[in-house]
Amino acid sequence: MSVAVHSAVLVGIESRPVTIMAESNLGPGGLKITGLSDVATREARVRVKSALAQCDIEAGNVDVIVTPEVTGNPSGLDLAIALAITALRHKAGEEFWQQRRDAIIVGELAFDGRVHPVRGTVAHARAAGKGATGRGQIVVPKANHTDASMTEAEVFSCDTLDQAINGPLWKTLAKPGKYGDPVNAPDALDLADIASPSVRRALEIAAAGQHPLLLVGPPGSGKTQAARRLAGILPRMTDAEDLDVLTIHDAAGLRGGNAYKPPSMQRPFRAPHHTVSEIGLLGGGDNPRPGEVTLAHHGVLFLDEVHEFRKSVLESLGRVLSEGKVTLRRTATMPAAPLLVGSTNPCECGLGPDRGCTCTPERLKSYRDRAVAYESLFAMRVEVPYVPVGGVAWSPDPEAYSSSKVRARVEAARAIIARSPGAPFVLGRSIPTITPEAQRLLDTKALPFPMIRDVNLVARTVAALDDKDRITEVHMAEALSFRVRP
Ligand SMILES: [Zn+2]
């Protein structure tokens, strides 16, 4: 006789269904598992037998077959394996199986029978919620319950294997609420704190048009402070975007410590160090995980000291950003469409021409040459001036420059761009309508083609912020003032 239950494994951020079949075996083999790697089999056997023993259940001679075969080391199959054996041994009631038969079951077992949280429960719950296994139900570890409940699935959870077998399981009674408005949260960073009008303006245009922005300024000028305020002026996240971000961060294992807290619903801000590996930035590996570019999806990816990043990593990043996704081995993909922001010094000594640069002409030229590696990633550039302590009296005017005001303008501009003739709002596509004067101004600059496209798109955003869907000479002049190269 045999029993089959449903489980799932994570590939990148995608849930892949797995069937766990337990069959009585007359031989003396004890618990045998096929369909997992040798290491995964050894580890799962020890955990499952030990946890079952805590419930006074002897695994006995049983074959467990995992289909399709699973690579890597997915500890999240433990609970399903243990429950399949339990059912085979008639240690669980008929009513229990009527409730669980079609559910996806995920959870890692500890030796003492506790059920540990796993990565990827949100992805699995989304798959269950789409009815992939019949009745849209999922059984997860208690610590993953809140996050799984943000999906359409009917969620049950347990703390121990004993609870999974004998119940009662916890069940979601009401969907967890979200945090309030992230822009008006007490700890939110406000755009009004940024003294430079041109930097505030560049951030607003970049947010409205999703234009990658390069901040250039000496150390201490506040480039990081500027970049950090960008996530707060992007449009409020939609429910679908919320769920995408939660799915990604849960798959990366970043939700573990906050498992009982509702998700924050803030746009992500990720700032990987320049020593980051290609896998760290773009994702991948044997048990493929999201990289920083995917963790920043729907939010901001900040490359501080972008000139220090390896050329090969920047090239790969450019490819990923142009496709908006990372493709893993086989067919799995991970979304990767953050708003990119970079920072760099004006020159090698960092002082820049205004503050007594000490670079030799040769060093200035080599610094310029290296800039080619990253400049093509950006559509806009703005200089962040150095402000000596106490040097400029800036009184923030929350009425004009607060993040919530700017975000409202950004949302209005995006609505105009979305209905502008030509195309939906897609970065890098569709050249907008333009007045002859604006076109002449652009032509006088004799820019290379990729820059013409970027300047046109930035100009369209400037026009939209001005409540227009046609680019005039004034809009074009401002767009040109933010172009990446002179
Ligand atoms: Zn210098």
PDB file of C-alpha atoms and ligand atoms in Angstrom, residues 347-352 357-359 364, ligand 1:
ATOM      1  CA  CYS A 347      37.801  62.664  -9.773  1.00  0.00           C
ATOM      2  CA  GLU A 348      40.332  60.402  -8.104  1.00  0.00           C
ATOM      3  CA  CYS A 349      41.320  62.790  -5.283  1.00  0.00           C
ATOM      4  CA  GLY A 350      37.622  63.424  -4.696  1.00  0.00           C
ATOM      5  CA  LEU A 351      37.878  67.205  -4.333  1.00  0.00           C
ATOM      6  CA  GLY A 352      36.699  68.112  -7.811  1.00  0.00           C
ATOM      7  CA  CYS A 357      41.546  69.098  -7.239  1.00  0.00           C
ATOM      8  CA  THR A 358      45.088  67.746  -6.918  1.00  0.00           C
ATOM      9  CA  CYS A 359      44.820  65.125  -9.693  1.00  0.00           C
ATOM     10  CA  LEU A 364      42.027  62.768 -14.589  1.00  0.00           C
TER      11      LEU A 364
HETATM   12 ZN    ZN B   1      40.964  65.383  -8.223  1.00  0.00          ZN
END
